[in-house]
PDB file of C-alpha atoms in Angstrom:
ATOM      1  CA  MET K   1      -9.366  -8.824  37.548  1.00 73.00           C
ATOM      2  CA  GLY K   2     -12.125  -8.912  40.148  1.00 81.00           C
ATOM      3  CA  GLU K   3     -13.857  -5.742  40.615  1.00 86.00           C
ATOM      4  CA  ASP K   4     -12.002  -3.528  38.225  1.00 89.00           C
ATOM      5  CA  PHE K   5     -13.116  -5.668  35.421  1.00 91.00           C
ATOM      6  CA  ALA K   6     -16.655  -4.098  34.613  1.00 92.00           C
ATOM      7  CA  ALA K   7     -14.907  -0.636  34.290  1.00 93.00           C
ATOM      8  CA  GLN K   8     -12.008  -2.244  32.255  1.00 93.00           C
ATOM      9  CA  LEU K   9     -14.383  -3.935  29.484  1.00 93.00           C
ATOM     10  CA  ALA K  10     -17.059  -0.680  29.418  1.00 94.00           C
ATOM     11  CA  ALA K  11     -13.575   1.573  28.404  1.00 94.00           C
ATOM     12  CA  ALA K  12     -12.552  -1.386  26.106  1.00 93.00           C
ATOM     13  CA  GLN K  13     -16.128  -1.389  24.411  1.00 93.00           C
ATOM     14  CA  GLY K  14     -15.414   2.601  23.971  1.00 92.00           C
ATOM     15  CA  GLY K  15     -12.332   2.492  21.987  1.00 91.00           C
ATOM     16  CA  SER K  16      -9.637   2.505  24.724  1.00 92.00           C
ATOM     17  CA  GLU K  17      -6.454   0.955  23.770  1.00 93.00           C
ATOM     18  CA  ASN K  18      -5.565   1.059  27.516  1.00 94.00           C
ATOM     19  CA  ALA K  19      -8.129  -0.442  28.813  1.00 93.00           C
ATOM     20  CA  PHE K  20      -8.292  -3.720  25.868  1.00 94.00           C
ATOM     21  CA  ALA K  21      -4.421  -4.201  26.741  1.00 93.00           C
ATOM     22  CA  VAL K  22      -5.537  -4.603  30.643  1.00 94.00           C
ATOM     23  CA  LEU K  23      -7.815  -6.899  28.844  1.00 94.00           C
ATOM     24  CA  TRP K  24      -5.338  -8.572  26.952  1.00 94.00           C
ATOM     25  CA  ARG K  25      -2.516  -8.764  29.451  1.00 93.00           C
ATOM     26  CA  ASP K  26      -4.865 -10.526  31.854  1.00 93.00           C
ATOM     27  CA  ALA K  27      -5.974 -12.924  29.695  1.00 93.00           C
ATOM     28  CA  ASN K  28      -3.782 -13.968  27.271  1.00 94.00           C
ATOM     29  CA  PRO K  29      -0.976 -15.846  28.766  1.00 93.00           C
ATOM     30  CA  ALA K  30      -3.551 -18.502  30.229  1.00 93.00           C
ATOM     31  CA  LEU K  31      -4.877 -18.490  26.501  1.00 93.00           C
ATOM     32  CA  LEU K  32      -1.406 -19.426  25.463  1.00 93.00           C
ATOM     33  CA  ARG K  33      -0.846 -21.997  27.649  1.00 93.00           C
ATOM     34  CA  TYR K  34      -4.338 -23.617  26.931  1.00 92.00           C
ATOM     35  CA  LEU K  35      -3.463 -22.766  23.094  1.00 92.00           C
ATOM     36  CA  ARG K  36       0.391 -24.577  23.038  1.00 91.00           C
ATOM     37  CA  VAL K  37      -0.819 -27.663  24.812  1.00 89.00           C
ATOM     38  CA  VAL K  38      -3.862 -28.230  22.251  1.00 89.00           C
ATOM     39  CA  ALA K  39      -2.054 -27.171  19.078  1.00 87.00           C
ATOM     40  CA  PRO K  40       1.530 -26.198  20.029  1.00 86.00           C
ATOM     41  CA  GLU K  41       2.720 -25.503  16.263  1.00 86.00           C
ATOM     42  CA  HIS K  42       0.124 -22.947  15.763  1.00 87.00           C
ATOM     43  CA  ALA K  43      -0.517 -21.866  18.915  1.00 90.00           C
ATOM     44  CA  GLU K  44       0.196 -18.141  18.223  1.00 92.00           C
ATOM     45  CA  ASP K  45      -0.953 -17.680  14.902  1.00 91.00           C
ATOM     46  CA  VAL K  46      -4.387 -19.071  16.850  1.00 92.00           C
ATOM     47  CA  ALA K  47      -3.986 -16.640  19.112  1.00 94.00           C
ATOM     48  CA  ALA K  48      -3.501 -13.588  17.170  1.00 93.00           C
ATOM     49  CA  GLU K  49      -6.563 -14.618  14.987  1.00 93.00           C
ATOM     50  CA  THR K  50      -8.817 -15.035  18.211  1.00 94.00           C
ATOM     51  CA  TRP K  51      -7.712 -11.352  19.208  1.00 94.00           C
ATOM     52  CA  VAL K  52      -8.676 -10.191  15.968  1.00 94.00           C
ATOM     53  CA  GLN K  53     -12.164 -12.233  16.515  1.00 94.00           C
ATOM     54  CA  VAL K  54     -12.698 -10.554  19.616  1.00 94.00           C
ATOM     55  CA  VAL K  55     -11.654  -6.828  18.542  1.00 93.00           C
ATOM     56  CA  ARG K  56     -14.368  -7.664  16.272  1.00 94.00           C
ATOM     57  CA  GLY K  57     -17.128  -8.640  18.714  1.00 93.00           C
ATOM     58  CA  LEU K  58     -16.388  -6.609  21.914  1.00 93.00           C
ATOM     59  CA  PRO K  59     -18.954  -3.621  21.117  1.00 93.00           C
ATOM     60  CA  ARG K  60     -21.445  -6.715  21.166  1.00 94.00           C
ATOM     61  CA  PHE K  61     -20.142  -8.711  24.460  1.00 93.00           C
ATOM     62  CA  SER K  62     -22.138  -8.063  27.287  1.00 91.00           C
ATOM     63  CA  GLY K  63     -21.208  -9.850  30.429  1.00 90.00           C
ATOM     64  CA  ASP K  64     -19.397 -10.586  33.433  1.00 92.00           C
ATOM     65  CA  GLU K  65     -15.289 -11.931  33.557  1.00 92.00           C
ATOM     66  CA  ALA K  66     -16.630 -14.926  33.834  1.00 93.00           C
ATOM     67  CA  ALA K  67     -18.503 -14.953  30.474  1.00 94.00           C
ATOM     68  CA  TRP K  68     -15.469 -13.054  28.755  1.00 94.00           C
ATOM     69  CA  ARG K  69     -13.750 -16.197  29.379  1.00 93.00           C
ATOM     70  CA  ALA K  70     -15.676 -18.183  28.295  1.00 94.00           C
ATOM     71  CA  TRP K  71     -16.734 -16.004  25.548  1.00 95.00           C
ATOM     72  CA  LEU K  72     -12.223 -15.950  24.428  1.00 95.00           C
ATOM     73  CA  PHE K  73     -11.996 -19.489  25.190  1.00 94.00           C
ATOM     74  CA  THR K  74     -14.749 -20.493  22.965  1.00 94.00           C
ATOM     75  CA  THR K  75     -13.614 -18.045  20.192  1.00 94.00           C
ATOM     76  CA  ALA K  76      -9.837 -19.523  20.559  1.00 94.00           C
ATOM     77  CA  ARG K  77     -11.281 -22.924  20.246  1.00 93.00           C
ATOM     78  CA  ARG K  78     -13.266 -21.756  17.140  1.00 93.00           C
ATOM     79  CA  ARG K  79     -10.633 -20.281  15.766  1.00 92.00           C
ATOM     80  CA  LEU K  80      -8.812 -23.610  16.225  1.00 91.00           C
ATOM     81  CA  LEU K  81     -10.786 -25.645  14.400  1.00 89.00           C
ATOM     82  CA  ASP K  82     -11.458 -23.222  11.467  1.00 88.00           C
ATOM     83  CA  GLN K  83      -7.185 -23.515  10.772  1.00 85.00           C
ATOM     84  CA  ALA K  84      -7.555 -27.326  10.995  1.00 82.00           C
ATOM     85  CA  ARG K  85     -10.294 -27.679   8.609  1.00 87.00           C
ATOM     86  CA  LEU K  86      -7.705 -25.054   6.544  1.00 82.00           C
ATOM     87  CA  ARG K  87      -5.094 -26.908   6.998  1.00 78.00           C
ATOM     88  CA  LYS K  88      -7.031 -29.691   5.681  1.00 81.00           C
ATOM     89  CA  ARG K  89      -8.214 -28.647   2.597  1.00 82.00           C
ATOM     90  CA  HIS K  90      -4.668 -27.058   1.682  1.00 76.00           C
ATOM     91  CA  PRO K  91      -1.619 -29.298   3.417  1.00 71.00           C
ATOM     92  CA  ALA K  92       1.497 -27.326   3.818  1.00 66.00           C
ATOM     93  CA  GLU K  93       4.651 -28.642   2.298  1.00 60.00           C
ATOM     94  CA  PRO K  94       7.955 -28.470   4.496  1.00 60.00           C
ATOM     95  CA  LEU K  95      10.797 -26.122   3.003  1.00 58.00           C
ATOM     96  CA  ASP K  96      13.635 -26.901   2.302  1.00 60.00           C
ATOM     97  CA  GLU K  97      16.487 -26.348   5.698  1.00 63.00           C
ATOM     98  CA  ILE K  98      16.942 -23.119   6.922  1.00 62.00           C
ATOM     99  CA  SER K  99      20.585 -21.834   6.458  1.00 64.00           C
ATOM    100  CA  ALA K 100      21.809 -20.612  10.094  1.00 59.00           C
ATOM    101  CA  ALA K 101      22.269 -17.237   8.442  1.00 63.00           C
ATOM    102  CA  ASP K 102      18.463 -17.229   7.853  1.00 63.00           C
ATOM    103  CA  MET K 103      17.273 -17.959  11.260  1.00 60.00           C
ATOM    104  CA  PRO K 104      16.596 -15.761  13.951  1.00 58.00           C
ATOM    105  CA  ARG K 105      19.008 -14.692  16.227  1.00 61.00           C
ATOM    106  CA  THR K 106      16.715 -12.999  19.198  1.00 64.00           C
ATOM    107  CA  VAL K 107      14.236 -14.934  21.603  1.00 61.00           C
ATOM    108  CA  GLY K 108      11.098 -13.105  21.252  1.00 62.00           C
ATOM    109  CA  ALA K 109       9.181 -11.443  24.260  1.00 58.00           C
ATOM    110  CA  ASP K 110       6.367 -14.100  25.025  1.00 52.00           C
ATOM    111  CA  GLN K 111       8.406 -16.826  24.448  1.00 57.00           C
ATOM    112  CA  ILE K 112      11.011 -15.484  26.990  1.00 55.00           C
ATOM    113  CA  ALA K 113       8.345 -14.998  29.427  1.00 56.00           C
ATOM    114  CA  MET K 114       6.980 -18.759  29.002  1.00 50.00           C
ATOM    115  CA  GLU K 115       9.741 -20.537  29.625  1.00 56.00           C
ATOM    116  CA  ASN K 116       9.538 -20.355  33.088  1.00 53.00           C
ATOM    117  CA  ILE K 117      10.648 -24.074  33.916  1.00 54.00           C
ATOM    118  CA  ALA K 118       7.384 -25.019  35.979  1.00 61.00           C
ATOM    119  CA  THR K 119       5.072 -23.871  33.685  1.00 66.00           C
ATOM    120  CA  GLU K 120       7.036 -25.767  30.732  1.00 70.00           C
ATOM    121  CA  SER K 121       6.976 -28.839  32.881  1.00 74.00           C
ATOM    122  CA  ALA K 122       3.401 -28.654  33.706  1.00 73.00           C
ATOM    123  CA  MET K 123       2.449 -27.833  30.194  1.00 77.00           C
ATOM    124  CA  ALA K 124       4.868 -30.788  29.382  1.00 80.00           C
ATOM    125  CA  LEU K 125       3.063 -33.596  31.335  1.00 82.00           C
ATOM    126  CA  LEU K 126      -0.327 -31.908  30.218  1.00 84.00           C
ATOM    127  CA  SER K 127       0.554 -32.710  26.497  1.00 85.00           C
ATOM    128  CA  ARG K 128       1.191 -36.260  27.800  1.00 88.00           C
ATOM    129  CA  LEU K 129      -2.509 -36.671  28.471  1.00 89.00           C
ATOM    130  CA  PRO K 130      -5.417 -37.600  26.453  1.00 90.00           C
ATOM    131  CA  GLU K 131      -6.509 -34.527  24.396  1.00 89.00           C
ATOM    132  CA  GLN K 132      -9.531 -34.608  25.949  1.00 90.00           C
ATOM    133  CA  GLN K 133      -8.554 -34.757  29.201  1.00 90.00           C
ATOM    134  CA  ALA K 134      -5.842 -32.185  28.732  1.00 89.00           C
ATOM    135  CA  GLU K 135      -8.023 -29.730  27.082  1.00 89.00           C
ATOM    136  CA  VAL K 136     -10.853 -30.033  30.148  1.00 91.00           C
ATOM    137  CA  ILE K 137      -7.905 -29.555  32.704  1.00 88.00           C
ATOM    138  CA  LEU K 138      -6.981 -26.212  30.863  1.00 87.00           C
ATOM    139  CA  LEU K 139     -10.542 -24.922  30.339  1.00 90.00           C
ATOM    140  CA  ARG K 140     -10.968 -25.406  34.139  1.00 88.00           C
ATOM    141  CA  VAL K 141      -7.611 -24.626  35.572  1.00 84.00           C
ATOM    142  CA  VAL K 142      -5.952 -22.178  33.497  1.00 81.00           C
ATOM    143  CA  ALA K 143      -8.505 -20.259  32.087  1.00 86.00           C
ATOM    144  CA  GLY K 144     -10.795 -20.619  35.347  1.00 86.00           C
ATOM    145  CA  LEU K 145     -13.983 -21.654  33.433  1.00 91.00           C
ATOM    146  CA  ASP K 146     -16.712 -23.614  35.412  1.00 91.00           C
ATOM    147  CA  THR K 147     -17.811 -27.187  34.645  1.00 92.00           C
ATOM    148  CA  ASP K 148     -21.328 -26.020  32.784  1.00 93.00           C
ATOM    149  CA  VAL K 149     -19.098 -23.394  30.934  1.00 92.00           C
ATOM    150  CA  VAL K 150     -16.769 -25.962  29.328  1.00 92.00           C
ATOM    151  CA  ALA K 151     -19.302 -28.411  28.782  1.00 94.00           C
ATOM    152  CA  ASP K 152     -20.841 -26.041  26.749  1.00 93.00           C
ATOM    153  CA  MET K 153     -18.099 -25.349  24.782  1.00 91.00           C
ATOM    154  CA  LEU K 154     -17.305 -28.948  23.932  1.00 92.00           C
ATOM    155  CA  GLY K 155     -20.012 -30.244  23.356  1.00 94.00           C
ATOM    156  CA  ARG K 156     -20.499 -32.566  26.423  1.00 93.00           C
ATOM    157  CA  SER K 157     -22.306 -32.952  29.658  1.00 95.00           C
ATOM    158  CA  PRO K 158     -21.085 -31.774  32.905  1.00 94.00           C
ATOM    159  CA  GLY K 159     -20.473 -34.981  34.299  1.00 94.00           C
ATOM    160  CA  SER K 160     -18.715 -36.177  31.080  1.00 94.00           C
ATOM    161  CA  VAL K 161     -16.482 -33.044  31.443  1.00 93.00           C
ATOM    162  CA  ARG K 162     -16.028 -33.635  35.549  1.00 93.00           C
ATOM    163  CA  VAL K 163     -15.119 -36.940  35.005  1.00 94.00           C
ATOM    164  CA  ALA K 164     -12.364 -36.392  32.215  1.00 93.00           C
ATOM    165  CA  ALA K 165     -11.037 -33.518  34.673  1.00 91.00           C
ATOM    166  CA  HIS K 166     -11.043 -36.500  37.784  1.00 91.00           C
ATOM    167  CA  ARG K 167      -9.527 -38.797  35.272  1.00 93.00           C
ATOM    168  CA  GLY K 168      -6.961 -36.517  33.741  1.00 90.00           C
ATOM    169  CA  LEU K 169      -5.958 -35.508  37.118  1.00 88.00           C
ATOM    170  CA  ARG K 170      -5.493 -39.126  38.568  1.00 90.00           C
ATOM    171  CA  LYS K 171      -2.819 -39.585  35.799  1.00 90.00           C
ATOM    172  CA  LEU K 172      -1.079 -36.635  36.502  1.00 85.00           C
ATOM    173  CA  ALA K 173      -1.071 -37.641  39.729  1.00 86.00           C
ATOM    174  CA  THR K 174       0.159 -40.958  38.682  1.00 87.00           C
ATOM    175  CA  LEU K 175       2.773 -39.103  36.138  1.00 84.00           C
ATOM    176  CA  LEU K 176       4.222 -36.891  39.034  1.00 81.00           C
ATOM    177  CA  SER K 177       4.446 -39.994  41.290  1.00 80.00           C
ATOM    178  CA  GLY K 178       6.715 -41.455  38.692  1.00 73.00           C
ATOM    179  CA  ALA K 179       9.010 -38.761  38.755  1.00 62.00           C
ATOM    180  CA  GLY K 180       9.335 -38.809  42.139  1.00 60.00           C
ATOM    181  CA  VAL K 181       7.280 -36.001  42.720  1.00 55.00           C
ATOM    182  CA  THR K 182       4.678 -35.967  45.648  1.00 54.00           C
ATOM    183  CA  LEU K 183       1.496 -34.240  46.180  1.00 52.00           C
TER     184      LEU K 183
END
């Protein structure tokens, strides 16, 4: 967002739905990409819970755009952990098969937007990495967070975050070269 961030944030904190929508449109695609790799079956639910928490905490937030992204992704990660604990305490039982008549007939707008082949391919490759490496790369590249913020979020040292990112990127390069793609 750059220079417009402070004004949009202040307006959103003042109750402007339009300003909040600008913040949401800027950050939500990256948030969903992150969540679709770390929790593919629960990404939309976690994203929704994240935004509820963001709305509740928005008046108390202070910081620049980097701090905003760190806060958003930290909130998402916490909601993800909360949901994992909840699923562990209350395991879901699979439903009987759904008939064709009960299946949705149209694709949601968010799913259409996410069906970009290049993005899906990249996300598929990332999902083949060890969980920690994929999460570090997503937070660094997709969310645009710096090493120190990611280290703080994950409770790790900045050095271990750099190592995980390096190993993940090296593994991605190996996966891509195996598919005939050169960097």
